[in-house]
CSV table of C-alpha atoms in Angstrom, one decimal:
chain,number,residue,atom,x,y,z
A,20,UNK,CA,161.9,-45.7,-254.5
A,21,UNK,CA,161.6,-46.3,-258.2
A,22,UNK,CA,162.7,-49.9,-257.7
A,23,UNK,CA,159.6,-50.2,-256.6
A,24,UNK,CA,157.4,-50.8,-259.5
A,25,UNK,CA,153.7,-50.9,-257.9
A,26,UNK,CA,154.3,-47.6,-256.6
A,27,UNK,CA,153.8,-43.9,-258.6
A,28,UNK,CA,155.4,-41.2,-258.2
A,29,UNK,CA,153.0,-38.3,-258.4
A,30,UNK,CA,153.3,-34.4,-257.8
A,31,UNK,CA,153.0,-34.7,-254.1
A,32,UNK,CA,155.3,-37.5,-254.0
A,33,UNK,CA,154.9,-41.6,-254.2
A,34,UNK,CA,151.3,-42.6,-254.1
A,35,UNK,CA,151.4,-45.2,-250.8
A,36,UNK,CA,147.6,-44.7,-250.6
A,37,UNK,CA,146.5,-46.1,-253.9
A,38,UNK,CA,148.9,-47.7,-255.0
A,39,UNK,CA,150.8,-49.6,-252.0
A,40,UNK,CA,151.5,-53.1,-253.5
A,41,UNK,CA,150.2,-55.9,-250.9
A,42,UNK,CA,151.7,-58.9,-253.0
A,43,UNK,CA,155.2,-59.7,-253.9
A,44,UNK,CA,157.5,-57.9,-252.0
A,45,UNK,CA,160.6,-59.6,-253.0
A,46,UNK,CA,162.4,-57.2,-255.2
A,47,UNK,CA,162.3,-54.5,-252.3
A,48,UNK,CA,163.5,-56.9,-250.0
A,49,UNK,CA,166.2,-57.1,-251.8
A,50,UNK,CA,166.9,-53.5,-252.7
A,51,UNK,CA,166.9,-52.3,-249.2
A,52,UNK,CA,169.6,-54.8,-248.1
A,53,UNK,CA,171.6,-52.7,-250.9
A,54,UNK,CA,171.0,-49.4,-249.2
A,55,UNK,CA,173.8,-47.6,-247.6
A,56,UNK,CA,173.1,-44.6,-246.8
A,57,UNK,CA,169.6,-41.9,-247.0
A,58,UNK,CA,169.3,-38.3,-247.3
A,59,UNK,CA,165.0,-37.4,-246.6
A,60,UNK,CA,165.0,-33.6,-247.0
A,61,UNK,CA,161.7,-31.3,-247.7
A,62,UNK,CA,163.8,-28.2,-247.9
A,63,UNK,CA,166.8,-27.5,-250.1
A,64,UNK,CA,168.2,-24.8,-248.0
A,65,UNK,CA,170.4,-26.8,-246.1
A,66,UNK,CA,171.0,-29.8,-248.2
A,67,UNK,CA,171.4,-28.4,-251.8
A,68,UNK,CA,169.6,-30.8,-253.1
A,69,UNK,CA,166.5,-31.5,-254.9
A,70,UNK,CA,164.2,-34.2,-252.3
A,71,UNK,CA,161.4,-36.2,-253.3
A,72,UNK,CA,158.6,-35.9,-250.6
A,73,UNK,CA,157.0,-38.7,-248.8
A,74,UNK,CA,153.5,-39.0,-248.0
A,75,UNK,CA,153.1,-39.0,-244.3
A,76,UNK,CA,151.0,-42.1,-244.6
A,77,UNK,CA,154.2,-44.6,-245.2
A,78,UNK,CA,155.7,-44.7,-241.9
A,79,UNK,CA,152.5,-46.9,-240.6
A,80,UNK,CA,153.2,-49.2,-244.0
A,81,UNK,CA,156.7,-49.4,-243.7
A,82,UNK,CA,156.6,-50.3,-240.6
A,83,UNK,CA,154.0,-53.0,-241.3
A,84,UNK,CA,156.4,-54.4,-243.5
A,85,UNK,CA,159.6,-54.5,-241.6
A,86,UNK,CA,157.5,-56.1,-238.8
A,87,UNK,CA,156.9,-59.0,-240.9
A,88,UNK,CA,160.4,-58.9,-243.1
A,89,UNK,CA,163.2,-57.2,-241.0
A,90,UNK,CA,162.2,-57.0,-237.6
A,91,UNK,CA,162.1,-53.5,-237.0
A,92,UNK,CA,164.8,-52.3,-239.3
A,93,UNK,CA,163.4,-50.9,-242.9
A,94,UNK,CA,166.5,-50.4,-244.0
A,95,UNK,CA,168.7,-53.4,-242.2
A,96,UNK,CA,172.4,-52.4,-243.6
A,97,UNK,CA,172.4,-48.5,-243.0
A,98,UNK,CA,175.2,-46.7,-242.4
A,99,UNK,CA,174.2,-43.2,-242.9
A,100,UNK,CA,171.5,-40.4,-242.7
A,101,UNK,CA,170.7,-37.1,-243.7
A,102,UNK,CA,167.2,-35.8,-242.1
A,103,UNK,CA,166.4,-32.0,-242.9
A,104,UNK,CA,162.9,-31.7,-242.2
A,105,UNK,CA,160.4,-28.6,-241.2
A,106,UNK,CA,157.4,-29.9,-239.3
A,107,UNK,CA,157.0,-32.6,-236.3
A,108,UNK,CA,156.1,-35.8,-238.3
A,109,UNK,CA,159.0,-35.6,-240.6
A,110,UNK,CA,161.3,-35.3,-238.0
A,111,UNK,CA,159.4,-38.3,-236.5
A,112,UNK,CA,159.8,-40.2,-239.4
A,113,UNK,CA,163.4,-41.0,-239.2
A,114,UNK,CA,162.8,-43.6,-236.3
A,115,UNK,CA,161.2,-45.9,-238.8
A,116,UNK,CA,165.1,-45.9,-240.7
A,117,UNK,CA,167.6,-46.7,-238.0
A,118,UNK,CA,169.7,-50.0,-238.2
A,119,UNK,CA,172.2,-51.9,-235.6
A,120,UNK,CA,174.8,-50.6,-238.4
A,121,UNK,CA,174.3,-47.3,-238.4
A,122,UNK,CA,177.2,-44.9,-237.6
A,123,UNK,CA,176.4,-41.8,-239.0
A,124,UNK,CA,173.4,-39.8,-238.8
A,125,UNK,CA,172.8,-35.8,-239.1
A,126,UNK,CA,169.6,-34.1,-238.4
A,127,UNK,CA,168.0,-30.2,-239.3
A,128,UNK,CA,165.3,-29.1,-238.1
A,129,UNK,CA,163.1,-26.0,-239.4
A,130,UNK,CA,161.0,-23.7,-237.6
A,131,UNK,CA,157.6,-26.0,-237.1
A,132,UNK,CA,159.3,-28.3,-235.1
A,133,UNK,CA,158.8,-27.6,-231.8
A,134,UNK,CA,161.1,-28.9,-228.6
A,135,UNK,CA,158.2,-30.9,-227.6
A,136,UNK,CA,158.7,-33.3,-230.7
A,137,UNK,CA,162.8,-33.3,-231.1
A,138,UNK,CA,163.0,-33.7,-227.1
A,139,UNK,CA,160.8,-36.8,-228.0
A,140,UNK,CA,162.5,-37.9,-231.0
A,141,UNK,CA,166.2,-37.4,-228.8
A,142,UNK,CA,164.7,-39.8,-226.2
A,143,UNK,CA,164.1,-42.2,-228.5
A,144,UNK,CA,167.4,-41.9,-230.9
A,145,UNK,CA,168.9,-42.6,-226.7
A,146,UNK,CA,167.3,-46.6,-226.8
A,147,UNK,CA,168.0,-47.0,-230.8
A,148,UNK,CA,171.1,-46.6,-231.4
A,149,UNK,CA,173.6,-48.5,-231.2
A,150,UNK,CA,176.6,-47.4,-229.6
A,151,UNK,CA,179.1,-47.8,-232.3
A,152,UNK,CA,178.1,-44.1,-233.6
A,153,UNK,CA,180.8,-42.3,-235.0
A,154,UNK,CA,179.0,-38.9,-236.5
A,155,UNK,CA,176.3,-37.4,-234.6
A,156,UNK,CA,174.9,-33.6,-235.9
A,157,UNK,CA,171.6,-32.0,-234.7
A,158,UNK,CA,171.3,-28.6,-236.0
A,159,UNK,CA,167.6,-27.3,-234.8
A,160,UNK,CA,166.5,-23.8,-236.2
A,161,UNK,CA,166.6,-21.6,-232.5
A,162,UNK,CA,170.7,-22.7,-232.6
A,163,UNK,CA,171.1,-19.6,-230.2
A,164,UNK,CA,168.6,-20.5,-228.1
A,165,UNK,CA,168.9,-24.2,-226.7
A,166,UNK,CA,165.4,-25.1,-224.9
A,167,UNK,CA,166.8,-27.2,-221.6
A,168,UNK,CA,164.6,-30.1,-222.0
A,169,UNK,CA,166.3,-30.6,-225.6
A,170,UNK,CA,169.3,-30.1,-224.1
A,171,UNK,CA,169.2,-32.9,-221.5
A,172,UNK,CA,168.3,-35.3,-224.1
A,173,UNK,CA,170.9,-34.3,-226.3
A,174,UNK,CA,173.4,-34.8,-223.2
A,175,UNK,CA,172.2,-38.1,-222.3
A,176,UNK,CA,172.3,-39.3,-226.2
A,177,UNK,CA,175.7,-38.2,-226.4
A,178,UNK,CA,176.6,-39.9,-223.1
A,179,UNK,CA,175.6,-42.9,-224.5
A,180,UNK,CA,177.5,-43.0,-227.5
A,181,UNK,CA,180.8,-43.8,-226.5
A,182,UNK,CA,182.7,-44.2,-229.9
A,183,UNK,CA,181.7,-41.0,-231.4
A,184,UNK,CA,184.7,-38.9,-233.8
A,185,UNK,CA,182.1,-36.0,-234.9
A,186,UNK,CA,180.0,-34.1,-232.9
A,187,UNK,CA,178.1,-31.2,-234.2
A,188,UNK,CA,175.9,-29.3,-232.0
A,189,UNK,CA,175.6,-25.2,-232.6
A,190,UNK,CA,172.9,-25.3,-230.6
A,191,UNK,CA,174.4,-26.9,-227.5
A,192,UNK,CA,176.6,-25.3,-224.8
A,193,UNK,CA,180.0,-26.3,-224.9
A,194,UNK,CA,180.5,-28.9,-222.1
A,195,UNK,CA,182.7,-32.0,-221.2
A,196,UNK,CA,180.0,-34.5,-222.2
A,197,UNK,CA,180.8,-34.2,-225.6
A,198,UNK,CA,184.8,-34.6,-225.0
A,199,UNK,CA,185.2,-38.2,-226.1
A,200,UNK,CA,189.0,-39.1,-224.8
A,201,UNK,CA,191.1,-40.9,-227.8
A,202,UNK,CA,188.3,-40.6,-230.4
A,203,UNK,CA,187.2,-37.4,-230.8
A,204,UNK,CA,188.4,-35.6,-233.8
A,205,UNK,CA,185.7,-32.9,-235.2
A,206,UNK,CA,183.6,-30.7,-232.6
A,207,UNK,CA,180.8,-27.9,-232.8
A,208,UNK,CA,179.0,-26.3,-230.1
A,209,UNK,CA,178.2,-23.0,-229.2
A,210,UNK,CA,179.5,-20.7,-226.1
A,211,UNK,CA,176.9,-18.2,-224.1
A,212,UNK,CA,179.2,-15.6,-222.2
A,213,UNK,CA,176.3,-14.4,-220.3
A,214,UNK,CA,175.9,-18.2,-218.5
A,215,UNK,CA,179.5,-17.8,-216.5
A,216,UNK,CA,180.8,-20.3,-218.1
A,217,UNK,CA,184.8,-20.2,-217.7
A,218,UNK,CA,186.2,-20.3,-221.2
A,219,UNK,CA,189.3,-21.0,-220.4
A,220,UNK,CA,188.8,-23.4,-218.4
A,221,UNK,CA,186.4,-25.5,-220.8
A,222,UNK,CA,189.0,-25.2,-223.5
A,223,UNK,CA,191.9,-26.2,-221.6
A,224,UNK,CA,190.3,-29.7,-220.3
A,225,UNK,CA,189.1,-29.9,-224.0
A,226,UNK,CA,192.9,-29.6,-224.8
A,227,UNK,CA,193.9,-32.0,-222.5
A,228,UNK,CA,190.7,-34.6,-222.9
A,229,UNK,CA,191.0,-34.7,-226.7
A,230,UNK,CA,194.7,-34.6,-228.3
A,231,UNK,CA,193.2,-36.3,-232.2
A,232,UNK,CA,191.4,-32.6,-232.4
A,233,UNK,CA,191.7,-31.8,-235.9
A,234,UNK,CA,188.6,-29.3,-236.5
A,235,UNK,CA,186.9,-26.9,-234.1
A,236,UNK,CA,183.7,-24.4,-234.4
A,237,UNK,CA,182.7,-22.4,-231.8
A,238,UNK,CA,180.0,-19.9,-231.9
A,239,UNK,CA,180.2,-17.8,-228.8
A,240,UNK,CA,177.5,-15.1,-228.3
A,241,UNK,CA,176.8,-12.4,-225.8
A,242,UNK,CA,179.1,-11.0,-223.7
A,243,UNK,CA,181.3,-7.9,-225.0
A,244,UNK,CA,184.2,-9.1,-226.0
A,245,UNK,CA,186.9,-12.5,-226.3
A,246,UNK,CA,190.4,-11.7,-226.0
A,247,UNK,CA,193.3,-14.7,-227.0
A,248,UNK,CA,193.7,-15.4,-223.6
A,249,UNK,CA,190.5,-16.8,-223.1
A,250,UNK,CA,191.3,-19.3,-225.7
A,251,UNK,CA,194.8,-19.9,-225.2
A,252,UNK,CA,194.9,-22.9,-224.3
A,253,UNK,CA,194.1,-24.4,-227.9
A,254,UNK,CA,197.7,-23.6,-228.4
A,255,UNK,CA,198.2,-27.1,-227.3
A,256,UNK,CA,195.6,-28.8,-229.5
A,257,UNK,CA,198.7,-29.6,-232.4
A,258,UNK,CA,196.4,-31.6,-234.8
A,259,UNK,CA,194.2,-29.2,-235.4
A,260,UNK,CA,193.3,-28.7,-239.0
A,261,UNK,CA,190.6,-25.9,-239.1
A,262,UNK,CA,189.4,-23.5,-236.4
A,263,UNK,CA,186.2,-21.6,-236.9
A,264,UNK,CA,184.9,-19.0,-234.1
A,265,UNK,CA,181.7,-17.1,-234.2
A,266,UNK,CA,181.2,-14.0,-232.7
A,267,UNK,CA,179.4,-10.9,-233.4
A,268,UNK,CA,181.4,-8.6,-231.0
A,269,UNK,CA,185.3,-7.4,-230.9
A,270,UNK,CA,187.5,-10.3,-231.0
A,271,UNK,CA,191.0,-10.0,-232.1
A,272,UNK,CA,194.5,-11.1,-231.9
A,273,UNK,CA,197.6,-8.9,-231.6
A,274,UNK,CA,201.1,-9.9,-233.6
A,275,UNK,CA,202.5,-11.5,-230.4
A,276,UNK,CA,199.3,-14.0,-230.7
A,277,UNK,CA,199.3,-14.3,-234.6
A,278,UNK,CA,202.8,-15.7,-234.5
A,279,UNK,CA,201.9,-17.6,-231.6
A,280,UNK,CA,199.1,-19.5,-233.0
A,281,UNK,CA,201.3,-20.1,-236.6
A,282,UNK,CA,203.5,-21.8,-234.4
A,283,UNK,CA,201.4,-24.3,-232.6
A,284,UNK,CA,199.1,-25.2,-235.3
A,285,UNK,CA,201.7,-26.2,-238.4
A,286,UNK,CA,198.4,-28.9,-239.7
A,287,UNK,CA,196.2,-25.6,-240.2
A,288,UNK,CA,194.3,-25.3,-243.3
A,289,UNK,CA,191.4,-23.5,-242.3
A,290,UNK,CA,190.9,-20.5,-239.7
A,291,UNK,CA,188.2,-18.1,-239.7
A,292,UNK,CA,187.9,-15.4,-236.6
A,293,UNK,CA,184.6,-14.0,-235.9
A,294,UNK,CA,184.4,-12.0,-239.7
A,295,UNK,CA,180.7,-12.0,-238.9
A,296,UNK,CA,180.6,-8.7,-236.9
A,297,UNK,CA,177.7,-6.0,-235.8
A,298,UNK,CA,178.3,-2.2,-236.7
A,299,UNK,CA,180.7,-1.1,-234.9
A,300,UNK,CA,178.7,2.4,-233.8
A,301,UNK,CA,181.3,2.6,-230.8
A,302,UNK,CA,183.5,4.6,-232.8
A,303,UNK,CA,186.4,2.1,-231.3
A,304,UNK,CA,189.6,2.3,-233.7
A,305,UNK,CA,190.5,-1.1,-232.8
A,306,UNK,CA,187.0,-3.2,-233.4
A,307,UNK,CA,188.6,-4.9,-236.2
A,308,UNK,CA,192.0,-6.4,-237.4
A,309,UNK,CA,194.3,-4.2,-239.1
A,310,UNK,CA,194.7,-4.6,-242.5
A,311,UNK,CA,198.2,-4.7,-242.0
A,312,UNK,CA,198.2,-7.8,-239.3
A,313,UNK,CA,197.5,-10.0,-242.7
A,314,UNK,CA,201.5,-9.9,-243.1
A,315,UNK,CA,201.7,-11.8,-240.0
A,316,UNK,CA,199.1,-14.5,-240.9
A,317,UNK,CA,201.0,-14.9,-244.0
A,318,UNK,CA,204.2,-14.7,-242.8
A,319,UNK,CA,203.6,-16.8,-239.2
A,320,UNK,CA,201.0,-19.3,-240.6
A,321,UNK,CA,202.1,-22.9,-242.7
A,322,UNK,CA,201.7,-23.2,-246.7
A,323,UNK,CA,199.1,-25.4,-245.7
A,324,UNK,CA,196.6,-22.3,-245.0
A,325,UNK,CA,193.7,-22.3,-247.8
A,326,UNK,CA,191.2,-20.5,-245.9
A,327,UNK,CA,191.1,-17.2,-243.8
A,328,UNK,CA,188.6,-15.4,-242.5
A,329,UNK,CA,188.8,-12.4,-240.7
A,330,UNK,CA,186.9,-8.9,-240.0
A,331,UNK,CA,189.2,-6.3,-241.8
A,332,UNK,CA,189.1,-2.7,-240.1
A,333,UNK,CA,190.0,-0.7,-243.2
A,334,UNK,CA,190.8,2.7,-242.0
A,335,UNK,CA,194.5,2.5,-242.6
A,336,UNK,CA,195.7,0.5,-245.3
A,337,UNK,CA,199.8,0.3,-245.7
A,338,UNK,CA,201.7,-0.2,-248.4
A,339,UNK,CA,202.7,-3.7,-250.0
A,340,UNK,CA,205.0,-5.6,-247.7
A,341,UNK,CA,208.9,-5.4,-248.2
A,342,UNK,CA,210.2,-7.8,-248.7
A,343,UNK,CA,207.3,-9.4,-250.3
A,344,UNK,CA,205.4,-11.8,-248.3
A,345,UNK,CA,202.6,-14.0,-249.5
A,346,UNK,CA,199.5,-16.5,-248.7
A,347,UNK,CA,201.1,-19.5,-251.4
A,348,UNK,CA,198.0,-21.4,-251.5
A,349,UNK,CA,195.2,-19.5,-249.8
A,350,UNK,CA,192.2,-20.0,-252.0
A,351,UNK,CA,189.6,-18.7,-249.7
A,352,UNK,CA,189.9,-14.9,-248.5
A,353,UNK,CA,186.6,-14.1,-246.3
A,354,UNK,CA,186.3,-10.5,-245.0
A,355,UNK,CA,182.5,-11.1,-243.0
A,356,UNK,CA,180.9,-7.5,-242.4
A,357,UNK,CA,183.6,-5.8,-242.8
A,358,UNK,CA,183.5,-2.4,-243.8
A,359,UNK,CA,185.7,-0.8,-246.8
A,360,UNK,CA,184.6,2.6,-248.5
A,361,UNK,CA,184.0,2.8,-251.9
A,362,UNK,CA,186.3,5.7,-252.3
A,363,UNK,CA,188.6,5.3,-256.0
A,364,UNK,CA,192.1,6.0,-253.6
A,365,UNK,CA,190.8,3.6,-251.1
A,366,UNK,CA,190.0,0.8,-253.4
A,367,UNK,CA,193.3,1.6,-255.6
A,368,UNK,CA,195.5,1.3,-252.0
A,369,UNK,CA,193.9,-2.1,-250.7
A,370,UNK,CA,194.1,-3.8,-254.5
A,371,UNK,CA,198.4,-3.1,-254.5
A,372,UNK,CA,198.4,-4.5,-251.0
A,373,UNK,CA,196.5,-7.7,-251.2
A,374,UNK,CA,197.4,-8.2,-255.0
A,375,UNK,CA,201.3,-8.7,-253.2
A,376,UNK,CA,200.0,-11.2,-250.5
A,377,UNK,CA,197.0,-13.0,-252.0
A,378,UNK,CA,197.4,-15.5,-255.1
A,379,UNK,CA,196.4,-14.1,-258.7
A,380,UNK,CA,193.0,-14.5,-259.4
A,381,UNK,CA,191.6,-15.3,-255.8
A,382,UNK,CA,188.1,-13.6,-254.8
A,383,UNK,CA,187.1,-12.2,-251.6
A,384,UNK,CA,183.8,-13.3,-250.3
A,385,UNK,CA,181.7,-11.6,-247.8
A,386,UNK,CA,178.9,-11.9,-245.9
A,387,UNK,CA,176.2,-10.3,-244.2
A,388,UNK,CA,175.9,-9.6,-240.5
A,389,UNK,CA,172.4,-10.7,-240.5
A,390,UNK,CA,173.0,-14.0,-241.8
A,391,UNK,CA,170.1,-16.0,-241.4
A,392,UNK,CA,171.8,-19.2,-241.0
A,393,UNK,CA,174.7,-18.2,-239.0
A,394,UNK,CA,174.9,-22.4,-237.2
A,395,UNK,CA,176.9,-22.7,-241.2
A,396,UNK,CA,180.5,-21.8,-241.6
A,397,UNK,CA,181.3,-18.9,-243.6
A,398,UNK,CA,183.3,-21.2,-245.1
A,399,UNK,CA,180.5,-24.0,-246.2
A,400,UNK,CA,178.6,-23.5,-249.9
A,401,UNK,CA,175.2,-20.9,-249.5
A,402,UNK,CA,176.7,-19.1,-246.9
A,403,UNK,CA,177.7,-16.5,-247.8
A,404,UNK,CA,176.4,-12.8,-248.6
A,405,UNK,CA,176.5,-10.4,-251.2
A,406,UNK,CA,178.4,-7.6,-249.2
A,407,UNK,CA,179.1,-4.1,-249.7
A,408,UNK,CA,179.6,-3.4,-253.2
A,409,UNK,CA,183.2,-2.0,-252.2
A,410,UNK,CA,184.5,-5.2,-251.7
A,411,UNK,CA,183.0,-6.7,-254.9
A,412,UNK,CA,184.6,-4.3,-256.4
A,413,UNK,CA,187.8,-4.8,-255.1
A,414,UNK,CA,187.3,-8.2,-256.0
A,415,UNK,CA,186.6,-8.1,-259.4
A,416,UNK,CA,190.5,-5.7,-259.8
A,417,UNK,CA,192.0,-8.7,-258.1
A,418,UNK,CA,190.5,-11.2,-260.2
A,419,UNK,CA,191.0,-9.4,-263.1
A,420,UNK,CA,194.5,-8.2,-262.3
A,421,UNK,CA,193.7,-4.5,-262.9
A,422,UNK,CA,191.9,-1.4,-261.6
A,423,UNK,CA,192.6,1.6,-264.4
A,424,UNK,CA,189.2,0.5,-266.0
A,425,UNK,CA,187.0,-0.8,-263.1
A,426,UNK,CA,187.8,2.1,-261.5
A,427,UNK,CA,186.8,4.6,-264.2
A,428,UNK,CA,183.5,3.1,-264.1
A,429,UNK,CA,183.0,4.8,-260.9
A,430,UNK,CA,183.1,8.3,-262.2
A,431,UNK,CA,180.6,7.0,-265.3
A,432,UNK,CA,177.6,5.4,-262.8
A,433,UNK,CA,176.7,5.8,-258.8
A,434,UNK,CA,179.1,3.9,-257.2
A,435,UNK,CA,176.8,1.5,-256.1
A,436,UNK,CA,175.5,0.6,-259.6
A,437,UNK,CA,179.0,-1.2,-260.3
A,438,UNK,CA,179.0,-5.0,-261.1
């Protein structure tokens, strides 16, 4: 925008109403035939990243322009897009962008952009784009609660895009429209128990439909509980490189399965199962993982592992494994919700058994059950919470490679007050 010239910036953004140049428009022509890629965003949230906004009157310009320089393409040589917006004409907006060329484009939407507008703005993404997309994303803000219309459109767009590799949709039910045979490598969609779908069944044709799978999110919600047989049949997806699964209820794996899974996946760099857990107020012993099933991830699961995430359950924690067994290069250790008690004994225990599995100076990361933006990985950057002090605690002795004097702080302030 600066190449501009004519146009000032002010603190509302560039000033198209006063200062839109209507003579030489020579050196934009030939900046935007430079332009590879555009990232619009009037939040930071998602992004990271500090956006310039722009005056809702420059569509109508811009579009005056390209009528009389491109055709109808702003921005003829696009490749790629990044749209975070939070109200109805900024999401409209990004039709005045697109390009033959373009082949990657991710969308988020905030809360003041209704179904009305992105079902309108899906529609017309269907007739635009050419069909030589390889990365389509639309992450609205109701993830977990897909409106049908939207759905539909997002269906037919998909449909219509036959050369896609990446396809990220949390807030679309996972469904063989988006299996693209031979191409597809990255998928995200989400899984409502409660709408009988057959998970089994949807992941075995997704096995069989797409053997380049290297990287799989699923965020199932509802329902009870998941139980490895309902998605056994990824066993057979052999590429895969990272497998994240949301879900707020018990989910859990018994050694039989962990060494089963270590087997199948030898690529595996990233797994992450359902950390992001409720309270378990049913008194059930076996809500979460035992602390002593993370000898079998380490001991079943390739080298290659760098990031695991899992809900702990803390109650019994066994002594260090012998012989020794570790994670050699796990450089992510994410625990969710889980609980741990921030008992001296406790905290003592836990630090000599994950200081003999985990690498020196790794740090455990939590998170909140009531993440706000739960459509994120745990494992992605913002996204993740600040815990229960017990397991910064525990943290902080494995960083630091000691616990004699981070533990006597607990008898010096409230156990809470501990940094």
């Amino acid at each position: 925008m600066a190449l501009l010239g004519p146009i000032i910036k002010t603190e509302d953004g560039w000033d198209w109403a006063n200062k839109f140049p209507s003579g030489d428009w020579t050196r934009f022509t030939s900046y935007v035939k430079r332009v590879r890629s555009l990232v619009y965003c009037t939040t930071d949230q998602t992004l990271q990243a500090a956006c310039d906004p722009i005056c809702y009157g420059v569509p109508a310009r811009w579009r005056k322009y390209a009528a009389s320089h491109h055709g109808q393409y702003l921005l003829p040589e696009i490749r790629k897009i990044d749209w975070a917006c939070n109200e109805n004409d900024q999401l409209e907006m990004i039709l005045s962008f697109l390009s033959p060329k373009i082949k990657d484009i991710r969308i988020w939407t905030g809360w003041d952009v209704y179904s009305k507008m992105t079902d309108r703005v899906l529609i017309a993404l269907r007739t635009m784009l050419p069909p030589g997309v390889r990365v389509f994303q639309f992450i609205p803000h109701d993830s977990m609660e897909p409106d049908e219309e939207v759905s539909e459109s997002i269906q037919s767009l998909v449909e219509s895009l036959d050369e896609l590799q990446e396809i990220r949709l949390p807030g679309q039910q996972l469904a063989p429209f988006m299996f693209k045979p031979g191409r597809l490598q990255v998928l995200e969609a989400n899984c409502n128990l409660d709408s009988g779908i057959k998970i089994n069944d949807i992941l075995s044709q997704l096995a069989d439909t797409c053997s380049l799978l290297e990287h799989l999110r699923i965020l199932f919600w509802n329902g009870s509980n998941i139980t490895f047989s309902d998605i056994r049949p990824l066993i057979r997806c052999s590429k895969l490189r990272s497998l994240d699964m949301e879900y707020t209820e018990k989910f859990n794996v018994d050694e039989i399965e962990i060494r089963e899974m270590g087997g199948a996946w030898p690529e595996l760099e990233a797994l992450h199962i359902a950390s992001r857990r409720r309270s378990d107020d049913s008194g059930d012993p076996g809500f979460g993982m035992p602390f002593s099933s993370l000898v079998l991830f380490a001991d079943s699961f390739s080298p290659k592992l760098r990031k695991l995430g899992l809900y702990i359950d803390t109650q019994d924690i066994p002594a260090p494994p012998n012989p020794p067994v570790t994670f050699p290069n796990l450089e992510v250790f994410h625990v969710g919700s889980s609980e741990l008690d921030i008992e001296k004994a406790k905290l003592a225990k836990a630090f000599d058994f994950l200081s003999a599995l985990l690498p020196q100076g790794i740090e455990i990361t939590t998170s909140d059950f009531w993440m706000l933006y739960t459509e994120q990985s745990v494992f992605g950057p913002g996204n993740r919470g600040p815990g229960r002090k017990s397991w910064n605690v525990l943290s902080r002795m494995l960083a630091q490679g000691e616990t004699a004097d981070i533990l006597a702080e607990l008898d010096q302030t409230g156990p809470w007050d501990v940094d």
